[in-house]
Amino acid sequence: MKQLMFHDDPPFWFETLRNLGLTAYVGSDVGEVIATAARVTPGDYDSWHDAWLSTAERLEAEARGSHPVSACDGLLRASSYYRAAEFFLHGHPEDPRIDHAYERGVSCFRDAIAHFPGVTPVEIPYEDTVLHGYLYRAAGEGPRPAVMMHNGFDGAAEELHFSGALGGQERGYHVLTFDGPGQPAAIHRDGPAFRPDWENVVGPVLDFLTQDPGVDPARTALLGVSLGGYLASRAAAYEPRLAAVVALDGVFDAVSALTAHLPLPHEEAVRRAAAEHDEEMDRLIADARARSPILRWAFDHGRYVTRTSNDREFLAEYARYSFTDGSAGKITCPVLVCEATDDLFYSTAEESDPRKLYRHLTAPKTLLSFTEEEGGDAHCHRVPSVWRSRVFSTGSTTRSDPLRVTRNARLQPLCAGGASRARAATHANPPHIIPGGRDRPKTKEAPWPSAQNARTPCATEKPSWLPPTPSSRPAAAPTACRWTTSPRPRVWARALSSAASATAQASSAL
C-alpha cells in the first residue's frame, strides 16, 4: 500500500495504518486518526505520545458525559488511541507515561464492552499467576466451535476486539482472546516475559476454554497475529488438542526480520549475538539502529517484552523463535498460513517467511496471500475487514476457514469427526494455495448459522431513527472534519448527544 504519511518513518506510517484499520468495529475514526497523525513530528517518540494521548483524553472526557451510545463509541476509540500513545516509549520501561496510557486504555475498553452482550473479561489460571483476556460467547444452543486468538510481538488482546473477535462471534464462534507472557497485560503488570515454547501457554488456555460446556473441544482452533503466527504454529506442533491453527502471518524464523538490517550474514549475526562479549557486534547493532527506524523501535520494544538488558542479548533471545529445529513438521492439524505481499518486517525478495513455514509443513495446509489491490499487502493486513472475511470465509470453493470446511474433501474429517480424524487424513492430497487480488476465486460470506445467531443489536449500534448526515461542511478544525465533504458520523453522533442533553436540561427546567 502506498505510504501516504511519514514517508521517511515506516514504523510511524505502519502504526497510523494500524489505527485506520480499526474503524469497522468503532476502534478508530478516519478523521481522528489522520488529524492526530498530522500533529506528530516524524521520528519523535514524545511527539507521537503527546498527540495520541491528547486525542484519547479528549475523547474519554467527552464520552463519559455523553449519551450511552456515544459514550460506548467514544470509549472504544479512546482505548485504541491510549494504546497508540505509549507504543513507542518502551525503550525506557521506567517511564510513567507507559503504564498511565495503558491502564487508561484498558479502563476505557472495559467500560465500553460492558454494553456488549456475550463479552466478558476473564482471568485464565497460568502457573502462579493469571493471563488476562476476553470471552466472546456466540448466540445459539449446544456446543459450538471456538477460536482462541492472541496477538504477537506488540499487540494487545483489546485490539483483537476490533480486528477479529467480534467478527468471529458474529459468525457463530465462541472466541477467547488473551494476552500471554510478554504481551501487554503481562508485561505492564510485572507478569512473565515472552517465551518461545508457546504450547506451555496454550495448554492452560485450552484447559480453561474447554471446561465450558458450550464449547466443542473437537472444533477449537488457535489464531495468532504477527509474531503470534510463529507462536500459534509452535503451540500446534506440541499441543495435540488443537483442531486447526491460523498463522496471520506465517513466521518461520522471527529474528530474520532484524538480521536483515545488519551488515552480517544471518547465521553469523545469530552466532555472535549469543557471545558473552562482542564489542564489535554491539557497535554494528548500534549503527544499524541509528540508521533504521524499524530497528530502533524493534530493539527498544524487544528488550522490554523479553526483559533482556541490551540489544545483543535481545537478538540472541529472539533467535530462539524459529522453526529451524524442524518442529514445523510436528504439526498435524490443518494450518492456514497467511502472507502479506509487501511486509514491512519480513523481506519478500527471495522466499517469504510465510512461504518458508508453508514449505516445511507436512500437515494439511493452505497459503492465503493478501495483495495491494485489496489493501491487505501490509504486515498482518492492516485492513482487518479484508482478512476477517477471507479467514472466516465459508461456502466457497476456497474453504479458507479450517473450522467450517465440511464440504472440503481434504479437511472434511475435522468437522465430521473431530481433530483426531483430521490428523489421520492423508497428506498425499495436494495443498491448495489461494492467491490474492484479481486471481483469487470469488468468495462470499457464510450465512448466519441460524436465525437465533443473527447479531444482537447492542449499545454500539446506531438506532435507525438517527437523522441523515447533513451536507453542510463544518469549519471547526478540532473535529478533524475540514478535509471531508460532509461531517463524520462520529462527530455528528457527538452533536446529537449534546443536543439530546441540552433538550433534557431544558425539559427539566420546565
XYZ file of C-alpha atoms in Angstrom:
510
model
C 0.000 0.000 0.000
C 1.293 3.440 -0.875
C 2.787 5.252 2.107
C 0.607 8.349 2.477
C 2.256 9.883 5.564
C 5.637 9.685 7.367
C 7.480 8.884 4.143
C 10.842 8.547 5.933
C 9.477 6.790 9.003
C 7.913 3.407 8.131
C 7.029 2.480 11.747
C 5.059 5.703 12.247
C 3.189 5.115 8.991
C 2.540 1.476 9.842
C 1.075 2.368 13.248
C -1.076 5.040 11.610
C -2.341 2.455 9.131
C -2.884 0.042 12.000
C -5.197 2.505 13.714
C -7.014 3.298 10.481
C -7.754 -0.410 10.166
C -9.820 -0.462 13.368
C -12.652 1.661 12.017
C -15.091 -1.118 11.038
C -15.876 -2.015 14.657
C -15.561 1.524 16.058
C -11.968 1.103 17.192
C -10.990 4.359 15.492
C -12.264 7.077 13.198
C -10.555 8.017 9.939
C -10.708 11.753 10.594
C -9.414 11.437 14.139
C -6.522 9.224 13.081
C -5.435 11.490 10.223
C -5.790 14.656 12.310
C -3.806 13.133 15.186
C -1.042 11.775 12.962
C -0.739 15.163 11.266
C 0.320 16.676 14.599
C 3.202 14.222 15.006
C 6.811 15.139 14.249
C 8.364 12.243 12.291
C 10.849 10.250 14.346
C 9.905 11.987 17.594
C 8.513 9.457 20.079
C 7.485 12.166 22.544
C 5.554 13.981 19.834
C 3.787 10.737 18.905
C 2.825 10.104 22.520
C 1.584 13.639 23.127
C -0.596 13.724 20.009
C -2.311 10.406 20.642
C -2.684 10.989 24.373
C -4.334 14.342 23.707
C -6.871 12.775 21.347
C -7.548 9.905 23.734
C -8.071 12.169 26.760
C -10.383 14.479 24.833
C -12.484 11.576 23.604
C -12.668 9.930 27.013
C -13.789 13.167 28.664
C -16.483 13.694 26.020
C -17.607 10.071 26.156
C -18.082 9.930 29.892
C -20.597 12.750 29.709
C -22.442 11.567 26.602
C -25.482 9.578 25.563
C -24.803 5.855 26.241
C -24.389 5.068 22.537
C -21.959 7.940 22.005
C -20.190 7.083 25.262
C -19.602 3.492 24.202
C -18.312 4.556 20.779
C -16.047 7.218 22.249
C -14.574 4.932 24.902
C -13.755 2.261 22.318
C -11.893 4.759 20.173
C -10.173 6.317 23.176
C -8.934 2.875 24.209
C -7.188 2.492 20.834
C -5.595 5.924 20.991
C -4.311 5.398 24.542
C -2.736 2.167 23.331
C -1.126 4.032 20.437
C 0.172 6.757 22.770
C 2.538 4.506 24.741
C 3.546 2.292 21.818
C 6.976 3.828 21.113
C 8.053 4.548 24.705
C 9.280 1.100 25.728
C 12.973 1.885 25.367
C 12.661 3.411 28.843
C 10.482 0.983 30.835
C 10.546 3.209 33.903
C 8.704 5.998 32.032
C 5.427 6.539 33.965
C 3.638 7.532 30.761
C 3.690 3.886 29.636
C 1.561 2.436 32.414
C -0.628 5.533 32.628
C -1.718 5.310 28.991
C -2.038 1.520 29.101
C -4.253 1.484 32.202
C -6.430 4.317 30.886
C -6.895 2.431 27.622
C -7.894 -0.816 29.323
C -10.287 1.067 31.611
C -11.997 2.720 28.648
C -12.244 -0.576 26.793
C -13.745 -2.472 29.717
C -16.274 0.254 30.414
C -17.315 0.141 26.756
C -17.675 -3.641 26.417
C -19.941 -3.720 29.456
C -22.615 -2.775 26.886
C -21.856 -5.737 24.608
C -23.891 -8.935 25.006
C -21.841 -12.059 25.448
C -18.472 -10.335 26.009
C -16.822 -10.913 29.394
C -13.343 -10.200 30.802
C -11.718 -13.402 32.058
C -8.706 -14.459 34.091
C -7.057 -17.696 32.967
C -5.002 -19.647 35.541
C -1.367 -19.849 34.407
C 1.460 -21.147 36.560
C 1.438 -18.977 39.711
C -0.444 -16.088 38.121
C -3.254 -15.445 35.616
C -3.494 -14.438 31.965
C -5.984 -11.714 31.133
C -8.407 -11.966 28.244
C -11.975 -11.721 26.983
C -14.559 -14.380 26.165
C -16.944 -13.659 23.273
C -19.843 -16.066 23.513
C -21.771 -16.712 20.300
C -25.561 -16.911 20.310
C -27.297 -20.255 19.889
C -27.751 -23.549 21.659
C -25.448 -26.518 22.044
C -21.664 -26.870 21.838
C -20.163 -24.548 19.241
C -16.764 -24.259 17.581
C -14.326 -21.902 19.267
C -11.299 -19.852 18.273
C -8.569 -18.754 20.650
C -6.847 -15.572 19.470
C -3.688 -13.854 20.608
C -1.514 -11.113 19.235
C 2.238 -11.183 18.748
C 5.286 -9.052 19.499
C 3.428 -5.871 20.448
C -0.367 -6.210 20.086
C -2.943 -6.441 22.878
C -5.994 -8.610 23.491
C -8.128 -5.455 23.438
C -7.034 -4.713 19.863
C -8.340 -8.126 18.761
C -11.853 -6.979 19.655
C -11.815 -4.785 16.551
C -9.798 -6.967 14.214
C -11.165 -10.467 14.730
C -13.032 -11.323 17.921
C -16.348 -9.645 17.139
C -16.138 -10.930 13.587
C -15.774 -14.479 14.859
C -18.604 -14.093 17.356
C -20.914 -12.789 14.635
C -20.129 -15.822 12.516
C -21.158 -18.261 15.225
C -17.860 -18.956 17.005
C -17.069 -18.619 20.647
C -13.873 -16.541 20.738
C -11.359 -16.308 23.555
C -8.767 -13.563 23.245
C -5.874 -13.384 25.689
C -2.513 -11.795 26.394
C 0.173 -14.385 27.004
C 3.574 -13.920 28.658
C 5.419 -10.888 27.307
C 2.231 -9.416 25.881
C 0.663 -6.193 27.200
C -1.423 -7.356 30.169
C 1.504 -9.416 31.475
C 4.397 -7.098 30.757
C 2.638 -3.950 32.049
C 1.700 -5.678 35.287
C 5.012 -7.324 36.228
C 3.933 -10.658 34.790
C 6.032 -13.184 32.872
C 8.158 -12.189 29.879
C 7.941 -13.767 26.418
C 8.784 -17.446 25.975
C 9.137 -19.352 22.676
C 7.634 -22.660 23.888
C 4.111 -21.329 23.444
C 2.498 -24.754 23.856
C 3.046 -24.262 27.574
C 0.899 -21.134 27.329
C -1.822 -22.515 25.055
C -2.261 -25.662 27.152
C -3.669 -23.852 30.212
C -5.780 -21.613 27.957
C -7.267 -24.698 26.284
C -7.936 -26.220 29.701
C -9.815 -23.082 30.684
C -11.823 -22.810 27.461
C -12.818 -26.448 27.043
C -14.236 -26.617 30.561
C -17.089 -24.510 29.186
C -19.975 -26.842 28.231
C -20.870 -24.501 25.356
C -17.524 -25.156 23.630
C -16.957 -28.106 21.300
C -13.426 -29.306 22.183
C -13.110 -31.156 18.867
C -13.551 -27.892 16.945
C -11.296 -25.496 18.811
C -8.715 -23.600 16.779
C -5.911 -21.149 17.513
C -5.182 -17.918 15.615
C -2.015 -15.889 16.153
C -1.258 -12.453 14.700
C 2.202 -11.190 13.654
C 4.802 -12.959 15.837
C 1.719 -14.809 17.023
C 1.885 -16.610 13.683
C 5.045 -18.305 14.960
C 3.736 -18.740 18.499
C 0.436 -20.331 17.430
C 2.154 -22.660 14.967
C 4.753 -23.633 17.563
C 1.953 -24.449 20.019
C 0.225 -26.594 17.391
C 3.404 -28.656 16.984
C 3.178 -29.858 20.594
C -0.491 -29.397 21.609
C -2.496 -32.285 20.075
C -5.897 -30.958 21.119
C -5.929 -28.132 18.579
C -8.285 -28.761 15.672
C -6.684 -26.141 13.423
C -4.259 -23.227 13.515
C -4.172 -19.905 11.651
C -0.829 -18.098 11.275
C -1.643 -14.473 10.500
C 1.033 -14.174 9.201
C 3.300 -17.140 8.925
C 6.674 -16.677 10.669
C 9.428 -19.230 10.129
C 12.444 -17.510 11.716
C 11.471 -14.407 13.700
C 14.959 -12.953 14.121
C 15.444 -12.726 10.344
C 13.363 -9.532 10.477
C 16.244 -7.980 12.450
C 19.320 -9.620 10.971
C 18.238 -8.492 7.503
C 19.216 -4.949 8.579
C 22.671 -5.930 9.854
C 25.838 -5.969 7.681
C 26.453 -9.633 8.520
C 25.199 -12.965 7.198
C 22.208 -14.185 9.168
C 23.983 -17.187 10.694
C 26.974 -15.102 11.807
C 24.742 -12.457 13.372
C 22.864 -15.111 15.369
C 26.086 -16.800 16.482
C 27.772 -13.576 17.566
C 24.665 -12.337 19.370
C 24.978 -15.270 21.754
C 28.586 -14.473 22.696
C 29.265 -13.327 26.249
C 31.148 -10.279 24.952
C 31.395 -8.862 21.432
C 32.017 -5.126 21.376
C 32.248 -5.000 17.593
C 28.824 -6.665 17.329
C 27.450 -4.151 19.810
C 28.724 -1.305 17.605
C 27.238 -2.879 14.466
C 23.828 -3.104 16.134
C 24.074 0.481 17.427
C 24.997 1.793 13.976
C 22.226 -0.199 12.298
C 19.521 1.013 14.684
C 20.728 4.608 14.248
C 20.055 4.252 10.513
C 16.829 2.249 10.689
C 13.624 3.467 12.393
C 12.424 -0.143 12.271
C 15.399 -1.455 14.245
C 15.291 1.459 16.674
C 11.754 0.553 17.724
C 12.184 -3.226 17.478
C 15.219 -3.364 19.779
C 13.654 -0.966 22.302
C 10.426 -2.919 22.444
C 12.196 -6.272 22.298
C 14.243 -5.573 25.419
C 11.024 -4.502 27.156
C 8.985 -7.637 26.418
C 11.809 -10.161 26.887
C 13.323 -8.326 29.866
C 16.792 -8.524 28.366
C 19.422 -5.986 29.367
C 20.856 -4.934 25.992
C 20.213 -5.119 22.264
C 22.590 -8.010 21.584
C 21.089 -10.067 24.387
C 17.641 -9.465 22.934
C 18.852 -10.515 19.479
C 20.135 -13.787 20.933
C 16.879 -14.394 22.787
C 14.780 -13.641 19.700
C 16.760 -16.198 17.686
C 15.025 -18.896 19.746
C 11.732 -18.133 17.969
C 12.439 -20.278 14.944
C 11.339 -23.411 13.135
C 14.878 -24.191 12.005
C 14.769 -27.016 14.583
C 12.308 -28.922 12.364
C 9.351 -28.586 14.728
C 7.051 -27.305 11.962
C 6.948 -30.884 10.715
C 5.409 -31.977 14.015
C 2.186 -30.062 13.332
C -0.607 -32.472 12.412
C -3.735 -30.315 12.415
C -4.782 -28.244 9.363
C -2.852 -24.974 9.046
C -3.863 -21.741 7.325
C -0.736 -19.671 6.592
C -1.363 -16.038 5.652
C 1.089 -13.868 3.732
C 1.438 -10.129 3.095
C 2.971 -9.390 -0.283
C 4.666 -6.175 0.937
C 5.602 -6.979 4.519
C 7.403 -4.181 6.362
C 9.391 -6.564 8.552
C 9.943 -9.736 6.570
C 11.541 -9.358 3.159
C 9.849 -10.981 0.181
C 12.903 -10.537 -2.083
C 13.586 -14.278 -2.062
C 11.294 -16.693 -0.222
C 8.988 -15.002 2.244
C 8.815 -16.235 5.839
C 5.198 -17.412 5.405
C 6.227 -19.469 2.376
C 9.164 -20.957 4.276
C 6.785 -22.052 7.020
C 4.323 -23.360 4.456
C 7.045 -25.366 2.689
C 8.121 -27.059 5.931
C 4.598 -28.105 6.920
C 3.534 -31.704 6.333
C 0.002 -31.310 7.710
C -2.972 -30.273 5.536
C -2.173 -26.671 4.656
C -3.396 -23.599 2.818
C -1.436 -20.491 1.860
C -3.503 -17.314 1.681
C -1.863 -14.244 0.099
C -3.067 -10.674 0.563
C -2.193 -8.046 -2.035
C -2.018 -4.304 -2.584
C -5.060 -4.471 -4.827
C -7.270 -5.440 -1.901
C -5.476 -3.180 0.597
C -4.081 -6.126 2.543
C -0.421 -6.237 1.494
C 0.958 -4.691 4.708
C 2.286 -6.731 7.624
C -0.688 -8.563 9.183
C -3.019 -6.968 6.618
C -3.827 -3.792 8.488
C -7.268 -3.645 6.927
C -8.840 -6.297 9.190
C -12.090 -6.418 7.218
C -10.080 -7.988 4.380
C -8.638 -10.848 6.422
C -11.774 -11.311 8.545
C -13.923 -12.147 5.565
C -11.284 -14.349 3.924
C -10.059 -16.206 7.016
C -13.592 -16.822 8.265
C -14.925 -17.372 4.727
C -17.163 -20.380 4.076
C -19.494 -21.550 1.381
C -16.940 -21.010 -1.383
C -14.621 -23.261 -3.320
C -11.639 -21.997 -1.330
C -12.763 -23.187 2.112
C -10.148 -20.996 3.755
C -11.655 -21.409 7.235
C -10.279 -24.640 8.727
C -13.224 -24.978 11.123
C -16.064 -24.578 8.650
C -14.994 -26.722 5.730
C -17.485 -29.547 5.879
C -17.735 -29.688 2.104
C -13.986 -29.732 1.561
C -12.797 -33.282 0.912
C -9.306 -32.516 2.191
C -10.367 -31.258 5.599
C -13.814 -32.816 5.970
C -12.682 -35.214 8.743
C -12.173 -32.194 11.011
C -15.852 -31.352 11.127
C -17.148 -34.867 10.570
C -15.348 -36.465 13.454
C -13.104 -34.009 15.251
C -9.410 -33.360 15.323
C -8.321 -36.977 15.647
C -9.742 -37.909 12.276
C -8.264 -34.820 10.677
C -4.828 -35.857 11.842
C -5.350 -39.284 10.280
C -6.135 -37.732 6.881
C -3.561 -38.486 4.248
C -1.002 -35.835 3.413
C -0.989 -37.054 -0.181
C -3.772 -34.638 -1.057
C -2.150 -31.620 -2.699
C -2.342 -28.493 -0.543
C -4.130 -25.557 -2.053
C -2.807 -22.045 -2.443
C -5.257 -19.195 -2.516
C -3.820 -16.200 -4.352
C -4.858 -12.672 -3.559
C -6.224 -9.908 -5.727
C -7.825 -10.370 -9.086
C -6.738 -14.018 -9.455
C -8.404 -15.061 -6.210
C -11.552 -17.177 -6.567
C -14.665 -15.287 -5.599
C -15.843 -15.906 -2.070
C -18.942 -14.980 -0.181
C -19.702 -14.581 3.461
C -21.272 -17.545 5.183
C -24.962 -17.233 6.019
C -25.815 -16.827 9.665
C -25.610 -20.283 11.303
C -29.260 -19.953 12.309
C -31.872 -17.307 12.829
C -31.044 -17.324 16.525
C -27.427 -16.480 15.756
C -28.082 -13.209 13.972
C -26.122 -10.457 15.646
C -27.939 -8.992 18.601
C -28.118 -5.189 18.436
C -26.056 -3.677 21.217
C -25.214 -0.292 22.606
C -22.621 0.443 19.949
C -25.095 0.218 17.074
C -26.718 3.442 15.964
C -30.541 3.404 16.172
C -32.373 3.508 12.870
C -34.055 6.784 13.736
C -30.817 8.819 13.553
C -31.256 11.647 11.017
C -29.278 11.506 7.767
C -25.875 13.153 7.662
C -26.291 16.818 6.659
C -24.467 18.003 3.563
C -23.012 21.193 5.006
C -19.288 21.197 5.681
C -18.170 22.001 9.251
C -15.457 24.575 9.695
C -14.125 23.716 13.162
C -10.612 22.279 12.963
C -10.649 20.375 16.289
C -13.260 17.963 14.934
C -10.901 16.961 12.112
C -13.641 17.365 9.504
C -12.291 20.103 7.267
C -10.929 17.695 4.703
C -14.174 15.741 4.314
C -17.162 16.587 2.148
C -19.615 16.082 4.986
C -19.421 15.754 8.763
C -18.022 12.486 10.051
C -20.666 10.202 11.605
C -18.799 10.134 14.939
C -18.807 13.932 15.138
C -22.461 14.015 14.167
C -23.255 11.460 16.874
C -21.482 13.683 19.389
C -23.536 16.653 18.253
C -26.716 14.597 18.538
C -25.758 13.526 22.047
C -25.089 17.139 23.049
C -28.422 18.224 21.608
C -30.233 15.471 23.491
C -28.521 16.520 26.711
C -29.492 20.153 26.185
C -33.085 19.139 25.456
C -33.217 17.081 28.640
C -31.887 20.005 30.686
C -34.458 22.339 29.137
C -37.264 19.884 29.847
C -36.234 19.538 33.493
C -36.111 23.298 33.848
C -39.720 23.488 32.699
